[in-house]
CSV table of C-alpha atoms in Angstrom, one decimal:
chain,number,residue,atom,x,y,z
A,1,MET,CA,230.2,-95.8,3.9
A,2,LYS,CA,233.9,-95.0,2.3
A,3,LYS,CA,236.6,-92.9,3.8
A,4,SER,CA,236.5,-90.5,0.8
A,5,THR,CA,232.8,-90.2,0.5
A,6,GLU,CA,233.2,-88.8,4.2
A,7,MET,CA,235.7,-86.5,3.0
A,8,TRP,CA,233.8,-85.4,0.2
A,9,GLN,CA,230.8,-84.5,2.9
A,10,GLU,CA,233.4,-82.7,4.6
A,11,LEU,CA,234.3,-80.7,1.7
A,12,ASP,CA,230.9,-80.0,0.4
A,13,ALA,CA,230.3,-78.7,4.3
A,14,VAL,CA,233.1,-76.0,4.1
A,15,LYS,CA,232.2,-74.6,0.9
A,16,ALA,CA,228.7,-74.2,2.3
A,17,GLU,CA,230.1,-72.4,5.2
A,18,MET,CA,232.2,-69.8,2.9
A,19,GLU,CA,229.0,-69.3,0.8
A,20,VAL,CA,227.5,-68.2,4.6
A,21,LEU,CA,230.5,-66.4,5.3
A,22,ARG,CA,230.8,-64.4,1.9
A,23,ASN,CA,227.1,-63.7,2.3
A,24,GLU,CA,227.3,-62.0,5.4
A,25,GLY,CA,230.2,-60.1,4.2
A,26,LYS,CA,232.7,-61.5,6.1
A,27,ILE,CA,235.5,-61.4,3.1
A,28,GLU,CA,238.4,-62.2,4.9
A,29,GLU,CA,237.1,-65.3,7.1
A,30,ALA,CA,235.5,-66.7,3.8
A,31,HIS,CA,238.8,-66.3,2.3
A,32,ALA,CA,240.7,-68.3,4.8
A,33,LYS,CA,238.4,-71.2,4.1
A,34,ILE,CA,239.8,-71.9,0.6
A,35,ALA,CA,243.1,-73.2,2.1
A,36,GLU,CA,241.3,-75.6,3.7
A,37,ILE,CA,239.4,-76.4,0.8
A,38,LYS,CA,242.5,-77.2,-1.8
A,39,ASN,CA,244.1,-79.7,1.4
A,40,LEU,CA,240.6,-81.3,1.4
A,41,GLN,CA,240.8,-81.7,-2.4
A,42,LYS,CA,244.4,-82.7,-2.3
A,43,GLU,CA,243.5,-85.3,0.9
A,44,ILE,CA,240.7,-87.0,-1.3
A,45,GLU,CA,242.7,-87.4,-4.7
A,46,VAL,CA,245.4,-89.5,-2.5
A,47,GLN,CA,242.0,-91.5,-0.8
A,48,GLU,CA,240.4,-92.7,-3.7
A,49,ALA,CA,243.9,-93.5,-5.2
A,50,LEU,CA,244.1,-95.8,-2.3
A,51,GLU,CA,240.8,-97.4,-2.1
A,52,GLU,CA,240.6,-97.7,-6.1
A,53,ASP,CA,244.5,-99.4,-5.5
A,54,GLU,CA,242.7,-101.7,-3.0
A,55,LEU,CA,239.4,-102.6,-5.3
A,56,LYS,CA,241.5,-103.7,-7.7
A,57,ASN,CA,244.2,-106.0,-5.8
A,58,PHE,CA,240.4,-107.6,-3.9
A,59,LYS,CA,241.0,-111.1,-3.4
A,60,GLY,CA,237.6,-111.8,-1.1
A,61,ASP,CA,235.6,-114.6,-0.7
A,62,TYR,CA,233.3,-114.1,-3.6
A,63,ILE,CA,233.5,-110.7,-5.2
A,64,MET,CA,235.4,-111.9,-8.7
A,65,THR,CA,235.3,-109.6,-11.4
A,66,LYS,CA,237.3,-107.5,-13.8
A,67,ASP,CA,234.7,-104.8,-13.9
A,68,THR,CA,235.3,-104.0,-10.0
A,69,GLN,CA,237.8,-101.3,-9.9
A,70,ASN,CA,235.9,-99.6,-12.6
A,71,ILE,CA,232.8,-98.6,-10.0
A,72,LYS,CA,233.2,-95.9,-7.7
A,73,GLU,CA,230.7,-94.1,-5.4
A,74,PRO,CA,229.3,-90.8,-7.0
A,75,LYS,CA,229.9,-87.6,-5.5
A,76,ASN,CA,226.6,-85.9,-6.9
A,77,MET,CA,223.6,-86.0,-8.1
A,78,GLY,CA,224.2,-85.6,-11.3
A,79,GLU,CA,226.6,-88.6,-11.0
A,80,VAL,CA,224.1,-90.6,-9.3
A,81,LYS,CA,221.3,-90.0,-12.6
A,82,GLU,CA,223.9,-90.7,-14.9
A,83,MET,CA,224.8,-94.3,-12.9
A,84,SER,CA,221.3,-95.1,-12.6
A,85,GLY,CA,220.8,-94.7,-16.6
A,86,GLN,CA,224.0,-97.3,-16.9
A,87,LEU,CA,222.4,-99.3,-14.5
A,88,PHE,CA,219.5,-100.1,-15.7
A,89,LYS,CA,220.3,-100.2,-19.4
A,90,ASN,CA,222.1,-104.1,-17.5
A,91,ALA,CA,219.2,-104.7,-15.7
A,92,VAL,CA,217.6,-108.1,-16.1
A,93,MET,CA,213.9,-107.1,-16.8
A,94,PRO,CA,210.7,-109.0,-15.5
A,95,HIS,CA,210.6,-112.3,-17.7
A,96,GLU,CA,214.2,-111.9,-19.0
A,97,GLN,CA,216.8,-114.2,-18.1
A,98,MET,CA,219.9,-113.0,-16.0
A,99,ALA,CA,222.1,-115.8,-17.6
A,100,GLU,CA,221.4,-114.5,-20.8
A,101,LYS,CA,222.6,-111.0,-20.1
A,102,LEU,CA,225.7,-112.2,-18.9
A,103,LYS,CA,228.9,-111.2,-21.0
A,104,ASP,CA,230.7,-114.3,-19.1
A,105,ASN,CA,231.0,-117.4,-20.9
A,106,THR,CA,233.6,-119.2,-19.0
A,107,HIS,CA,232.9,-122.5,-17.0
A,108,ASN,CA,229.3,-123.0,-18.8
A,109,ASP,CA,230.3,-126.5,-18.4
A,110,VAL,CA,230.5,-127.2,-14.3
A,111,ASP,CA,227.4,-129.8,-13.0
A,112,LEU,CA,226.5,-128.2,-9.5
A,113,GLY,CA,225.7,-131.7,-8.5
A,114,LYS,CA,229.4,-132.7,-9.1
A,115,LEU,CA,231.1,-129.6,-7.6
A,116,VAL,CA,229.3,-129.8,-4.0
A,117,SER,CA,229.8,-133.5,-4.2
A,118,GLY,CA,233.6,-133.0,-4.9
A,119,VAL,CA,234.1,-130.2,-2.4
A,120,MET,CA,231.9,-132.5,0.3
A,121,THR,CA,233.5,-135.4,-0.1
A,122,GLY,CA,236.9,-134.6,-1.6
A,123,ASN,CA,236.2,-137.5,-4.7
A,124,TRP,CA,236.6,-135.9,-7.5
A,125,SER,CA,236.9,-139.3,-9.8
A,126,ASN,CA,233.9,-138.3,-12.1
A,127,ALA,CA,234.5,-134.4,-11.5
A,128,THR,CA,237.5,-133.6,-13.8
A,129,ARG,CA,235.8,-130.5,-15.7
A,130,GLU,CA,234.4,-129.1,-11.4
A,131,ARG,CA,238.1,-130.3,-10.2
A,132,ASP,CA,239.6,-127.8,-12.9
A,133,TYR,CA,237.1,-125.3,-12.4
A,134,LEU,CA,238.2,-125.0,-8.3
A,135,ASN,CA,242.2,-124.8,-9.4
A,136,ALA,CA,240.9,-122.3,-11.8
A,137,ILE,CA,239.1,-119.8,-9.3
A,138,GLU,CA,242.5,-120.4,-7.3
A,139,SER,CA,240.4,-122.0,-4.1
A,140,THR,CA,242.2,-121.5,-0.9
A,141,GLY,CA,240.9,-125.4,0.2
A,142,ASP,CA,238.9,-124.2,3.2
A,143,GLY,CA,235.5,-125.4,1.6
A,144,LYS,CA,234.6,-121.9,0.2
A,145,VAL,CA,233.9,-122.2,-3.4
A,146,LEU,CA,232.5,-119.5,-5.7
A,147,ILE,CA,229.1,-120.9,-8.1
A,148,PRO,CA,230.2,-119.8,-11.7
A,149,GLN,CA,228.4,-117.0,-12.6
A,150,ARG,CA,226.3,-118.6,-15.2
A,151,LEU,CA,225.5,-121.4,-12.8
A,152,SER,CA,224.2,-118.6,-10.2
A,153,ALA,CA,222.6,-116.9,-12.4
A,154,SER,CA,220.2,-120.2,-13.8
A,155,ILE,CA,219.6,-120.5,-10.1
A,156,PHE,CA,218.3,-116.8,-9.7
A,157,ASP,CA,216.4,-117.3,-12.6
A,158,THR,CA,214.6,-120.1,-11.5
A,159,ALA,CA,214.1,-118.4,-8.2
A,160,ARG,CA,212.6,-115.3,-9.7
A,161,ALA,CA,210.1,-117.8,-12.3
A,162,LYS,CA,209.0,-119.1,-9.0
A,163,SER,CA,208.4,-116.1,-7.4
A,164,ALA,CA,205.4,-113.6,-7.5
A,165,ILE,CA,207.2,-110.3,-6.8
A,166,PHE,CA,211.6,-110.9,-6.8
A,167,GLY,CA,210.7,-111.7,-10.7
A,168,LYS,CA,208.5,-109.2,-11.3
A,169,VAL,CA,210.6,-106.0,-10.5
A,170,PRO,CA,214.2,-105.0,-12.4
A,171,ALA,CA,217.4,-107.0,-10.8
A,172,LEU,CA,220.6,-105.2,-10.7
A,173,GLN,CA,224.2,-106.7,-10.3
A,174,LEU,CA,225.9,-106.1,-7.3
A,175,THR,CA,229.0,-106.2,-8.2
A,176,ASN,CA,231.0,-104.8,-5.5
A,177,GLY,CA,228.6,-105.2,-2.8
A,178,ASN,CA,227.8,-101.7,-3.4
A,179,LEU,CA,225.3,-99.6,-5.5
A,180,THR,CA,223.8,-95.8,-5.9
A,181,VAL,CA,220.5,-95.2,-8.1
A,182,ALA,CA,218.5,-92.5,-8.3
A,183,LYS,CA,215.3,-92.1,-6.1
A,184,VAL,CA,212.0,-90.0,-7.3
A,185,ALA,CA,211.8,-87.5,-4.3
A,186,LYS,CA,209.4,-85.2,-6.0
A,187,ASP,CA,207.3,-85.0,-9.5
A,188,PRO,CA,208.6,-82.6,-11.9
A,189,LYS,CA,207.0,-79.8,-13.0
A,190,ALA,CA,206.8,-78.2,-16.8
A,191,TYR,CA,206.1,-74.7,-17.4
A,192,PHE,CA,204.9,-73.1,-20.8
A,193,VAL,CA,206.9,-70.2,-21.4
A,194,ALA,CA,207.9,-67.4,-23.9
A,195,GLU,CA,210.8,-66.9,-26.0
A,196,GLY,CA,213.6,-65.9,-24.4
A,197,GLU,CA,211.5,-66.2,-21.1
A,198,ALA,CA,213.5,-67.7,-18.0
A,199,ILE,CA,212.2,-71.5,-17.2
A,200,PRO,CA,211.4,-71.3,-13.4
A,201,PHE,CA,213.1,-74.0,-11.8
A,202,SER,CA,211.6,-77.4,-10.3
A,203,ASP,CA,212.0,-78.2,-7.0
A,204,VAL,CA,214.8,-81.3,-6.4
A,205,THR,CA,213.5,-84.4,-8.2
A,206,PHE,CA,215.7,-86.7,-7.5
A,207,ALA,CA,217.7,-88.5,-4.2
A,208,PRO,CA,220.3,-90.9,-4.1
A,209,VAL,CA,219.4,-94.8,-2.6
A,210,LYS,CA,222.3,-97.2,-2.0
A,211,LEU,CA,221.8,-101.0,-2.6
A,212,LYS,CA,224.1,-102.4,-0.1
A,213,SER,CA,224.7,-106.2,0.0
A,214,LYS,CA,222.9,-107.9,3.0
A,215,ILE,CA,223.7,-111.1,3.6
A,216,LEU,CA,220.9,-114.3,2.6
A,217,ALA,CA,222.1,-117.3,3.9
A,218,MET,CA,221.0,-121.0,4.3
A,219,LEU,CA,221.8,-124.1,5.8
A,220,VAL,CA,221.6,-127.2,3.8
A,221,PRO,CA,221.7,-130.2,5.5
A,222,VAL,CA,222.3,-133.6,2.5
A,223,SER,CA,222.7,-137.0,3.1
A,224,GLU,CA,226.2,-138.9,2.9
A,225,VAL,CA,224.1,-141.3,0.3
A,226,LEU,CA,222.7,-139.2,-1.9
A,227,LEU,CA,226.2,-137.1,-2.6
A,228,LYS,CA,227.7,-140.3,-3.0
A,229,ASP,CA,225.2,-142.0,-5.3
A,230,GLY,CA,222.3,-140.0,-6.1
A,231,GLN,CA,222.3,-139.3,-10.0
A,232,ASN,CA,220.6,-135.5,-9.7
A,233,VAL,CA,222.0,-134.3,-6.9
A,234,GLY,CA,222.5,-131.0,-9.1
A,235,GLU,CA,218.7,-130.7,-9.9
A,236,ALA,CA,217.7,-131.5,-6.5
A,237,LEU,CA,220.3,-128.6,-5.3
A,238,HIS,CA,219.1,-126.2,-8.0
A,239,MET,CA,215.6,-126.4,-7.4
A,240,ALA,CA,216.2,-126.4,-3.7
A,241,MET,CA,217.9,-123.3,-3.5
A,242,ALA,CA,215.9,-121.7,-6.2
A,243,GLY,CA,213.0,-122.1,-4.2
A,244,ALA,CA,214.1,-120.8,-0.7
A,245,LEU,CA,216.0,-117.7,-2.6
A,246,ALA,CA,212.5,-116.8,-3.7
A,247,GLU,CA,210.5,-117.5,-0.7
A,248,ALA,CA,213.2,-115.0,1.3
A,249,MET,CA,213.4,-112.4,-1.5
A,250,ASP,CA,209.3,-112.4,-1.7
A,251,ASN,CA,209.2,-111.9,2.1
A,252,ALA,CA,211.7,-109.5,2.5
A,253,LEU,CA,210.3,-107.8,-0.7
A,254,LEU,CA,207.5,-106.7,1.0
A,255,TYR,CA,208.5,-107.1,4.8
A,256,GLY,CA,211.6,-106.8,5.1
A,257,ASP,CA,212.7,-105.4,8.6
A,258,GLY,CA,215.8,-103.6,8.1
A,259,ASP,CA,215.5,-99.5,8.6
A,260,GLY,CA,217.1,-98.9,5.5
A,261,THR,CA,220.6,-97.8,6.9
A,262,ASP,CA,224.0,-99.1,5.4
A,263,GLU,CA,224.4,-101.0,8.6
A,264,ALA,CA,221.2,-102.9,8.6
A,265,SER,CA,221.1,-106.6,8.3
A,266,ALA,CA,217.7,-107.2,6.3
A,267,PRO,CA,216.9,-105.0,3.3
A,268,LYS,CA,213.8,-103.0,4.0
A,269,GLY,CA,210.6,-103.7,2.8
A,270,ILE,CA,208.4,-102.0,0.7
A,271,LEU,CA,205.3,-102.2,2.7
A,272,THR,CA,206.7,-100.7,5.7
A,273,TYR,CA,207.6,-97.4,3.6
A,274,PRO,CA,205.3,-94.4,5.3
A,275,ASP,CA,204.9,-92.6,2.2
A,276,ILE,CA,203.6,-95.6,0.0
A,277,ASN,CA,200.2,-95.2,-1.1
A,278,LYS,CA,197.3,-96.7,1.0
A,279,ALA,CA,193.9,-98.5,0.6
A,280,THR,CA,191.7,-100.6,2.8
A,281,PHE,CA,188.7,-103.2,1.9
A,282,THR,CA,185.8,-104.7,3.7
A,283,ASP,CA,184.6,-108.4,4.5
A,284,SER,CA,186.3,-110.3,1.0
A,285,LEU,CA,188.7,-108.8,-1.5
A,286,LYS,CA,187.1,-107.9,-4.9
A,287,TYR,CA,188.5,-106.4,-8.2
A,288,THR,CA,186.9,-103.2,-7.1
A,289,ASP,CA,189.3,-102.9,-4.3
A,290,LEU,CA,192.3,-103.9,-6.5
A,291,VAL,CA,190.9,-100.2,-8.6
A,292,LYS,CA,191.3,-98.7,-5.0
A,293,GLY,CA,195.0,-99.9,-5.6
A,294,VAL,CA,195.6,-98.9,-9.0
A,295,LYS,CA,193.9,-95.4,-8.7
A,296,PRO,CA,196.8,-93.6,-7.2
A,297,VAL,CA,199.4,-94.7,-8.9
A,298,ALA,CA,197.8,-93.5,-12.1
A,299,LYS,CA,197.3,-90.3,-10.5
A,300,ALA,CA,201.1,-89.9,-10.0
A,301,ASN,CA,201.5,-90.6,-13.9
A,302,LEU,CA,202.7,-94.3,-13.1
A,303,THR,CA,201.9,-98.0,-14.5
A,304,ALA,CA,200.1,-100.3,-11.9
A,305,THR,CA,201.3,-103.2,-13.9
A,306,ASP,CA,201.1,-106.2,-10.9
A,307,ALA,CA,198.6,-106.9,-8.3
A,308,ILE,CA,199.6,-109.4,-5.7
A,309,MET,CA,197.5,-111.1,-3.1
A,310,PRO,CA,197.2,-114.2,-0.6
A,311,THR,CA,196.8,-117.6,-2.8
A,312,ASP,CA,193.2,-118.4,-1.6
A,313,GLU,CA,192.3,-115.0,-1.9
A,314,TYR,CA,193.7,-115.0,-5.7
A,315,TYR,CA,191.2,-118.2,-6.3
A,316,ASP,CA,188.3,-117.0,-4.8
A,317,LEU,CA,188.5,-113.9,-6.8
A,318,LEU,CA,189.1,-115.8,-10.4
A,319,SER,CA,186.3,-117.9,-9.0
A,320,SER,CA,183.8,-115.0,-7.6
A,321,THR,CA,180.2,-115.1,-9.4
A,322,ASN,CA,177.6,-112.8,-10.0
A,323,ALA,CA,174.1,-113.6,-8.8
A,324,ASN,CA,173.2,-116.0,-12.3
A,325,GLY,CA,176.3,-117.8,-11.5
A,326,ASP,CA,178.1,-116.6,-14.2
A,327,PHE,CA,182.1,-115.8,-13.5
A,328,LEU,CA,182.9,-111.9,-13.2
A,329,ALA,CA,185.6,-110.6,-15.4
A,330,PRO,CA,187.8,-107.8,-14.2
A,331,PRO,CA,187.2,-104.4,-15.2
A,332,LYS,CA,188.1,-102.4,-17.7
A,333,ALA,CA,190.4,-100.4,-15.2
A,334,LEU,CA,192.3,-103.4,-14.4
A,335,GLU,CA,193.3,-104.3,-18.2
A,336,GLY,CA,196.6,-104.3,-18.3
A,337,VAL,CA,197.2,-105.4,-14.7
A,338,GLU,CA,199.0,-109.0,-14.3
A,339,LEU,CA,196.9,-110.6,-11.4
A,340,ASP,CA,198.9,-113.4,-9.2
A,341,GLY,CA,199.1,-114.8,-5.9
A,342,SER,CA,201.8,-115.5,-3.3
A,343,ASN,CA,201.9,-117.6,-0.2
A,344,ASN,CA,204.4,-114.6,0.8
A,345,VAL,CA,201.3,-111.8,1.4
A,346,GLY,CA,199.8,-112.1,4.3
A,347,ASP,CA,196.1,-112.6,4.8
A,348,GLY,CA,193.6,-109.9,4.3
A,349,GLN,CA,196.1,-107.7,2.4
A,350,ALA,CA,197.2,-107.4,-1.4
A,351,VAL,CA,199.4,-105.1,-3.0
A,352,VAL,CA,199.5,-102.9,-6.0
A,353,LEU,CA,202.5,-101.4,-7.8
A,354,ASP,CA,204.4,-100.1,-11.0
A,355,ARG,CA,207.4,-102.9,-11.2
A,356,ASN,CA,209.7,-99.8,-12.3
A,357,ALA,CA,209.3,-98.4,-8.7
A,358,VAL,CA,211.1,-100.9,-6.9
A,359,VAL,CA,214.5,-102.7,-7.9
A,360,VAL,CA,216.3,-105.7,-5.8
A,361,GLY,CA,220.5,-106.1,-6.3
A,362,VAL,CA,222.0,-109.5,-6.6
A,363,SER,CA,225.5,-110.6,-5.9
A,364,PRO,CA,226.7,-112.1,-9.6
A,365,TYR,CA,227.7,-114.9,-7.5
A,366,LEU,CA,226.7,-117.6,-5.2
A,367,MET,CA,228.9,-119.0,-2.4
A,368,PHE,CA,228.8,-122.1,-0.7
A,369,GLU,CA,230.9,-123.0,1.9
A,370,ARG,CA,231.4,-126.5,3.9
A,371,GLY,CA,230.7,-126.8,7.5
A,372,TYR,CA,229.2,-129.4,10.1
A,373,THR,CA,226.6,-129.9,12.4
A,374,SER,CA,227.0,-131.4,16.3
A,375,ASP,CA,225.1,-134.5,14.9
A,376,GLN,CA,226.0,-134.9,11.7
A,377,PHE,CA,228.1,-138.0,11.9
A,378,GLN,CA,224.9,-139.5,13.7
A,379,LYS,CA,222.9,-139.1,10.9
A,380,LEU,CA,224.9,-139.8,8.2
A,381,GLN,CA,224.7,-136.2,6.8
A,382,LYS,CA,226.7,-133.6,5.7
A,383,THR,CA,226.4,-129.8,5.9
A,384,PHE,CA,227.0,-126.7,3.6
A,385,ARG,CA,225.8,-123.3,3.5
A,386,LEU,CA,224.6,-121.1,0.6
A,387,TYR,CA,225.1,-117.4,1.0
A,388,MET,CA,224.5,-114.2,-1.7
A,389,GLY,CA,224.0,-110.7,-0.9
A,390,VAL,CA,221.1,-109.1,-1.8
A,391,ASP,CA,219.1,-105.7,-1.0
A,392,ILE,CA,215.6,-103.8,-2.4
A,393,ALA,CA,215.3,-100.3,-3.0
A,394,LEU,CA,211.8,-98.4,-3.6
A,395,VAL,CA,212.6,-95.6,-6.1
A,396,ASN,CA,209.1,-94.3,-6.3
A,397,PRO,CA,206.8,-95.0,-3.8
A,398,ASN,CA,204.2,-93.6,-5.4
A,399,GLY,CA,204.4,-96.6,-7.5
A,400,VAL,CA,203.1,-99.1,-4.6
A,401,THR,CA,200.0,-99.0,-2.9
A,402,HIS,CA,199.2,-101.5,0.3
A,403,ILE,CA,195.4,-102.9,0.6
A,404,ALA,CA,194.7,-103.9,3.8
A,405,LYS,CA,191.4,-105.4,5.0
A,406,ASP,CA,190.1,-103.3,7.7
A,407,GLY,CA,191.3,-103.9,11.1
A,408,VAL,CA,194.6,-105.9,9.7
A,409,SER,CA,197.7,-104.5,10.6
A,410,LEU,CA,201.2,-104.4,8.6
A,411,VAL,CA,202.4,-106.8,11.8
A,412,THR,CA,199.9,-109.1,12.2
A,413,ALA,CA,199.1,-109.5,8.3
A,414,GLN,CA,202.8,-110.9,7.7
A,415,PRO,CA,202.6,-114.4,6.6
A,416,LYS,CA,203.9,-117.0,8.9
A,417,LYS,CA,207.9,-118.0,7.1
A,418,SER,CA,208.4,-121.7,6.1
A,419,LYS,CA,209.5,-123.7,8.7
A,420,LYS,CA,210.3,-127.0,6.3
A,421,PRO,CA,213.8,-127.9,5.9
A,422,ILE,CA,215.7,-127.8,2.9
A,423,VAL,CA,216.9,-131.1,3.3
A,424,GLU,CA,212.8,-132.7,3.3
A,425,THR,CA,212.8,-131.0,-0.5
A,426,LEU,CA,216.3,-132.7,-1.6
A,427,LYS,CA,214.9,-135.7,-0.7
A,428,ASP,CA,211.5,-135.9,-2.3
A,429,PHE,CA,214.0,-134.9,-5.5
A,430,SER,CA,215.8,-137.9,-4.8
A,431,LYS,CA,213.3,-140.0,-5.6
């Protein structure tokens, strides 16, 4: 948490103390708090100026954007709601392309394969544009390289297309590693009132939720022969990275084991929240079971847009028949609900969601870094690691229903993570 944020919280606490003293009739003691409040306000101004100056002059690894200095942490819920509205205007919605929404048109001609090969081997003979790009971003020569924003976005887009979940929810750019959005805490109420009559206050309807960058990383061993002679290194890397990101993000969206705090190293999965909707089924998953998941979403005046289940159960459902052998059609209650299967949904369960109830944050850049492993010389391999910042926020728990088979718990239902090394994928693509 920023120091200025802590100071704002301290200021709010002092103001609350002053109000309590006033209500208790302790006027002199309340008046004494005014000087403390004024001092805090001056200190906050100085601290915010320091933080803004630090942000403007930041020379970090992969946070390189002209807009960074314009982002600041909200001080109250009014600013949270205003910021959320602006953010969602720029969100990449389902079926949209992140690359098409970027304003950055620089370095469009950089080839991923040539960039990686040049950094890994030091040979730039056929990679003039990529070498010029590296010089343009003032690389320190330590092996850490930003993948250009539009190229990074293209990898994100492929990952979202490969995903059954990541690609279905709005995506926001974590330009400075953090964003705050508004979460629905309680539905507002409307009242009929006569002219001149005061409108009753609703309870607080929004609460702030912070998206804070969590590092998602992968280690990629790649053969020296492929780097030297491979004609489609860029395509192979692109597809391998996108596939790994899709799998990791789908799994994190559902089962991420973070606790939702700033200090957590992983996101908090939407199925781990206790206040989402729950439904159960017996035997095999049927259309009527999915309707059970749609109902509570509709009762909250939301719209169920997607139902995702394990791949096997998805195809079993699509091929289900009646007593006469005729294929069953989805009931009218599932009209407008997009059904899909995913290997990242554990057996014996499904999830129904309003895709606007969930949001993901991704850093606008991917970074790769040259590295080493103990046996890479023996195996004629080189290694690099790829990483990015991501986070997940559940902005309306009423928009998610977890459907589980009787006796299946969230822990036992989680799918096993793939252990297939990315180098095998690269070999497949290089044939």
